[in-house]
Amino acid sequence: MKTKIQAYIIDDEQDGRDYIALLLKNEFPEIQAVFQASSVEEAYIYLTKNSPDILFLDVQLKDGTAFDLLSKFREIDSRIIFITAFENFAIQAIKNGAADYLLKPIRKIDFIIAVNKVLESIKKSKSQPGISSSENKISLPTLQGFKLTNISDIIRCEADSSYTTFYLTDKTKIIVSKTLHEFEEHLTKYNFFRIHHKHLINLFHLKEYIKGKGGQVVMADHSVLDVSVRKKNDFLSKIEDLE
């Protein structure tokens, strides 16, 4: 069980990695730098098995770019702070879900501001973000404000990079600029189950399970969704518990 907020530092320069680690140690003792890498391949191998709270990611790496690394994943739950010597990568970084963007040489004050911003986001997430004071409702942020939605009206949630789409019983859908991971923990207690890296479903709106290697489910909105092989046994056990 993690006792500290975990950070990974991915930078092709040792001096760059050392400086970030030093800043974290001196300014943010609550954050632990648990892994460092200098290449896309090295980072990819580690990130397939681990998920940091914060990812300090240099754009230019030894064997490619940060965007090459991110393209290997459908979704990364980490808050990403991009670091680079080139301003022209800013727009691409934002499109890839950047929590913030720091230019080299990194100024201490800019680093502190960026990390505090991310820590505030993590704090909000861990204090049940989006769940309203009414236990059966969830507040979903939209471009216009937010929509207070009955949890029981949510059929399923679908991940798309740093966005999540909520499909409701009235056939509407709401797109939220947060990852599915940010909602998963809080909706699980309402009998939601993540059957796949892309799909979190409301088990009360499950209509049918179709056998297969992982299998498929048919939901109340007639959508047919894959169940990952890795999730199959846990999913079937959960269904049995509901019966």
Short mmCIF file of C-alpha atoms in Angstrom, two decimals:
data_model
loop_
_atom_site.label_atom_id
_atom_site.label_comp_id
_atom_site.label_asym_id
_atom_site.label_seq_id
_atom_site.Cartn_x
_atom_site.Cartn_y
_atom_site.Cartn_z
CA MET A 1 0.00 0.00 0.00
CA LYS A 2 1.39 3.41 -0.97
CA THR A 3 2.14 5.65 2.00
CA LYS A 4 3.51 8.53 -0.05
CA ILE A 5 2.59 10.15 -3.32
CA GLN A 6 4.72 8.46 -5.95
CA ALA A 7 6.51 10.21 -8.79
CA TYR A 8 8.45 8.90 -11.79
CA ILE A 9 11.10 11.01 -13.48
CA ILE A 10 11.72 10.31 -17.17
CA ASP A 11 14.47 12.45 -18.68
CA ASP A 12 17.35 11.57 -20.99
CA GLU A 13 19.78 13.69 -18.97
CA GLN A 14 21.06 12.47 -15.60
CA ASP A 15 21.54 16.05 -14.39
CA GLY A 16 17.91 16.78 -15.21
CA ARG A 17 16.68 13.75 -13.28
CA ASP A 18 18.90 14.58 -10.31
CA TYR A 19 17.65 18.18 -10.19
CA ILE A 20 13.98 17.16 -10.16
CA ALA A 21 14.67 14.54 -7.48
CA LEU A 22 16.47 17.16 -5.38
CA LEU A 23 13.64 19.66 -5.72
CA LEU A 24 11.14 17.02 -4.64
CA LYS A 25 13.25 16.05 -1.65
CA ASN A 26 13.71 19.64 -0.49
CA GLU A 27 10.32 21.14 -1.34
CA PHE A 28 7.88 18.20 -1.31
CA PRO A 29 8.94 15.53 1.20
CA GLU A 30 5.49 13.95 0.85
CA ILE A 31 6.38 12.94 -2.71
CA GLN A 32 8.65 9.97 -3.26
CA ALA A 33 10.64 9.64 -6.50
CA VAL A 34 10.40 5.87 -6.94
CA PHE A 35 11.67 5.42 -10.49
CA GLN A 36 13.84 7.14 -13.08
CA ALA A 37 14.34 6.39 -16.77
CA SER A 38 16.06 7.94 -19.77
CA SER A 39 14.37 6.19 -22.70
CA VAL A 40 10.95 5.40 -24.13
CA GLU A 41 11.57 1.65 -23.93
CA GLU A 42 12.74 1.68 -20.32
CA ALA A 43 9.83 3.85 -19.23
CA TYR A 44 7.31 1.78 -21.19
CA ILE A 45 8.36 -1.49 -19.53
CA TYR A 46 7.97 0.05 -16.09
CA LEU A 47 4.72 1.87 -16.76
CA THR A 48 2.99 -1.28 -18.03
CA LYS A 49 3.26 -2.66 -14.49
CA ASN A 50 3.16 0.46 -12.34
CA SER A 51 1.13 3.65 -12.12
CA PRO A 52 2.66 6.74 -10.49
CA ASP A 53 0.62 9.59 -9.09
CA ILE A 54 2.84 12.10 -10.91
CA LEU A 55 4.89 11.63 -14.05
CA PHE A 56 7.67 14.13 -14.80
CA LEU A 57 8.17 13.54 -18.50
CA ASP A 58 10.85 15.08 -20.70
CA VAL A 59 9.70 15.47 -24.30
CA GLN A 60 13.00 14.47 -25.92
CA LEU A 61 14.21 11.03 -24.80
CA LYS A 62 17.11 8.84 -25.92
CA ASP A 63 15.10 6.69 -28.33
CA GLY A 64 12.13 8.88 -29.19
CA THR A 65 9.77 11.40 -27.63
CA ALA A 66 7.35 11.53 -24.74
CA PHE A 67 4.52 11.36 -27.27
CA ASP A 68 5.92 8.09 -28.65
CA LEU A 69 5.73 6.73 -25.11
CA LEU A 70 2.18 7.94 -24.48
CA SER A 71 0.96 6.56 -27.81
CA LYS A 72 1.72 3.06 -26.51
CA PHE A 73 -1.02 3.40 -23.87
CA ARG A 74 -4.76 3.82 -24.30
CA GLU A 75 -4.91 5.62 -20.96
CA ILE A 76 -2.44 6.82 -18.34
CA ASP A 77 -3.86 7.70 -14.94
CA SER A 78 -0.86 9.77 -13.82
CA ARG A 79 -0.82 13.56 -13.68
CA ILE A 80 1.79 14.43 -16.28
CA ILE A 81 4.13 17.40 -15.99
CA PHE A 82 5.97 17.77 -19.29
CA ILE A 83 9.52 19.11 -19.21
CA THR A 84 11.42 20.32 -22.27
CA ALA A 85 13.80 22.91 -23.63
CA PHE A 86 11.50 23.64 -26.59
CA GLU A 87 8.44 25.90 -26.33
CA ASN A 88 6.93 24.60 -29.58
CA PHE A 89 5.86 21.36 -27.89
CA ALA A 90 3.39 23.14 -25.58
CA ILE A 91 0.26 22.58 -27.69
CA GLN A 92 1.06 18.92 -28.28
CA ALA A 93 1.69 18.45 -24.56
CA ILE A 94 -1.69 19.98 -23.71
CA LYS A 95 -3.40 17.69 -26.22
CA ASN A 96 -1.76 14.76 -24.46
CA GLY A 97 -3.33 15.66 -21.13
CA ALA A 98 -0.56 17.73 -19.57
CA ALA A 99 -1.24 18.82 -16.01
CA ASP A 100 1.47 21.40 -16.54
CA TYR A 101 4.41 22.24 -18.76
CA LEU A 102 7.87 23.35 -17.60
CA LEU A 103 10.67 24.77 -19.73
CA LYS A 104 14.34 23.96 -19.18
CA PRO A 105 16.26 25.23 -17.38
CA ILE A 106 13.57 24.68 -14.75
CA ARG A 107 13.02 27.59 -12.41
CA LYS A 108 12.39 26.53 -8.83
CA ILE A 109 9.32 28.76 -8.45
CA ASP A 110 7.74 27.35 -11.64
CA PHE A 111 8.38 23.83 -10.41
CA ILE A 112 6.76 24.53 -7.03
CA ILE A 113 3.69 26.09 -8.66
CA ALA A 114 3.28 23.15 -11.06
CA VAL A 115 3.64 20.50 -8.37
CA ASN A 116 1.28 22.30 -5.98
CA LYS A 117 -1.28 22.43 -8.77
CA VAL A 118 -0.99 18.68 -9.27
CA LEU A 119 -1.11 17.96 -5.53
CA GLU A 120 -4.35 19.93 -5.28
CA SER A 121 -5.81 17.83 -8.10
CA ILE A 122 -4.76 14.62 -6.36
CA LYS A 123 -6.19 15.84 -3.07
CA LYS A 124 -9.55 16.58 -4.68
CA SER A 125 -9.54 13.19 -6.37
CA LYS A 126 -8.88 11.32 -3.14
CA SER A 127 -11.63 13.20 -1.32
CA GLN A 128 -14.28 11.71 -3.60
CA PRO A 129 -14.22 14.18 -6.47
CA GLY A 130 -17.50 14.62 -8.25
CA ILE A 131 -19.58 12.89 -5.57
CA SER A 132 -22.16 15.30 -4.27
CA SER A 133 -23.48 15.59 -0.74
CA SER A 134 -26.42 13.53 -1.87
CA GLU A 135 -25.06 9.98 -1.81
CA ASN A 136 -26.96 8.83 -4.89
CA LYS A 137 -25.81 11.64 -7.17
CA ILE A 138 -22.61 12.58 -8.95
CA SER A 139 -21.55 15.98 -10.25
CA LEU A 140 -20.16 15.75 -13.78
CA PRO A 141 -18.24 18.84 -14.97
CA THR A 142 -19.13 20.11 -18.43
CA LEU A 143 -17.97 23.04 -20.58
CA GLN A 144 -20.99 25.02 -19.38
CA GLY A 145 -20.65 24.13 -15.68
CA PHE A 146 -21.72 20.77 -14.27
CA LYS A 147 -24.59 18.31 -14.42
CA LEU A 148 -25.86 16.68 -11.24
CA THR A 149 -26.72 13.12 -12.26
CA ASN A 150 -28.37 10.22 -10.48
CA ILE A 151 -25.79 7.44 -10.22
CA SER A 152 -28.54 4.92 -10.88
CA ASP A 153 -29.12 6.58 -14.28
CA ILE A 154 -25.57 5.85 -15.45
CA ILE A 155 -25.49 2.74 -17.62
CA ARG A 156 -21.77 2.75 -18.34
CA CYS A 157 -18.64 4.89 -18.56
CA GLU A 158 -16.15 4.70 -21.41
CA ALA A 159 -12.53 5.86 -21.34
CA ASP A 160 -10.95 7.79 -24.18
CA SER A 161 -7.45 8.92 -23.24
CA SER A 162 -7.88 11.70 -20.64
CA TYR A 163 -11.66 11.89 -21.19
CA THR A 164 -14.58 9.80 -19.92
CA THR A 165 -17.99 9.48 -21.60
CA PHE A 166 -21.02 8.74 -19.39
CA TYR A 167 -23.95 6.97 -21.08
CA LEU A 168 -27.29 7.56 -19.34
CA THR A 169 -30.67 5.86 -19.30
CA ASP A 170 -32.32 8.80 -21.08
CA LYS A 171 -29.99 8.07 -24.07
CA THR A 172 -27.89 11.19 -23.48
CA LYS A 173 -24.16 11.12 -22.97
CA ILE A 174 -21.85 13.44 -21.07
CA ILE A 175 -18.16 13.84 -21.91
CA VAL A 176 -15.95 14.77 -18.96
CA SER A 177 -12.30 15.83 -19.15
CA LYS A 178 -11.18 13.41 -16.45
CA THR A 179 -9.82 9.88 -16.71
CA LEU A 180 -12.01 6.88 -15.97
CA HIS A 181 -9.66 6.00 -13.12
CA GLU A 182 -10.72 9.16 -11.27
CA PHE A 183 -14.33 7.90 -11.09
CA GLU A 184 -13.75 4.15 -10.77
CA GLU A 185 -12.97 3.97 -7.06
CA HIS A 186 -15.99 6.04 -6.06
CA LEU A 187 -18.50 4.33 -8.33
CA THR A 188 -17.40 0.83 -7.38
CA LYS A 189 -19.34 1.01 -4.13
CA TYR A 190 -22.50 1.57 -6.21
CA ASN A 191 -21.99 -1.78 -7.96
CA PHE A 192 -20.02 -0.49 -10.90
CA PHE A 193 -17.34 -2.83 -12.24
CA ARG A 194 -14.46 -2.15 -14.61
CA ILE A 195 -14.65 -5.00 -17.11
CA HIS A 196 -12.00 -3.59 -19.43
CA HIS A 197 -9.47 -0.73 -19.48
CA LYS A 198 -12.06 1.22 -21.52
CA HIS A 199 -15.29 0.21 -19.79
CA LEU A 200 -16.79 0.72 -16.34
CA ILE A 201 -20.34 -0.64 -16.19
CA ASN A 202 -23.28 -0.33 -13.83
CA LEU A 203 -24.10 -3.95 -12.99
CA PHE A 204 -27.74 -3.05 -12.39
CA HIS A 205 -27.98 -2.21 -16.12
CA LEU A 206 -26.32 -5.44 -17.26
CA LYS A 207 -28.67 -7.48 -19.49
CA GLU A 208 -26.57 -10.40 -20.72
CA TYR A 209 -23.16 -12.03 -20.60
CA ILE A 210 -21.89 -13.81 -23.70
CA LYS A 211 -19.23 -16.48 -23.16
CA GLY A 212 -15.84 -16.20 -24.84
CA LYS A 213 -12.14 -15.90 -24.08
CA GLY A 214 -12.97 -12.86 -22.02
CA GLY A 215 -16.55 -12.71 -23.08
CA GLN A 216 -18.87 -9.81 -23.78
CA VAL A 217 -21.68 -8.03 -21.96
CA VAL A 218 -24.87 -6.55 -23.35
CA MET A 219 -26.02 -3.44 -21.52
CA ALA A 220 -29.44 -1.78 -21.18
CA ASP A 221 -28.58 0.64 -23.99
CA HIS A 222 -27.94 -2.40 -26.27
CA SER A 223 -24.19 -1.74 -26.34
CA VAL A 224 -22.02 -4.85 -26.59
CA LEU A 225 -18.75 -4.49 -24.67
CA ASP A 226 -15.71 -6.71 -24.37
CA VAL A 227 -14.66 -8.17 -21.02
CA SER A 228 -10.90 -8.40 -20.75
CA VAL A 229 -9.44 -11.85 -20.07
CA ARG A 230 -7.73 -10.46 -16.98
CA LYS A 231 -11.04 -9.20 -15.55
CA LYS A 232 -13.24 -12.17 -16.48
CA ASN A 233 -13.00 -14.25 -13.29
CA ASP A 234 -13.41 -11.28 -10.97
CA PHE A 235 -16.36 -10.07 -13.03
CA LEU A 236 -18.15 -13.44 -12.90
CA SER A 237 -17.51 -13.67 -9.16
CA LYS A 238 -18.99 -10.21 -8.68
CA ILE A 239 -22.10 -11.23 -10.63
CA GLU A 240 -22.53 -14.29 -8.41
CA ASP A 241 -22.32 -12.09 -5.30
CA LEU A 242 -25.18 -9.96 -6.60
CA GLU A 243 -27.51 -12.90 -7.14
#
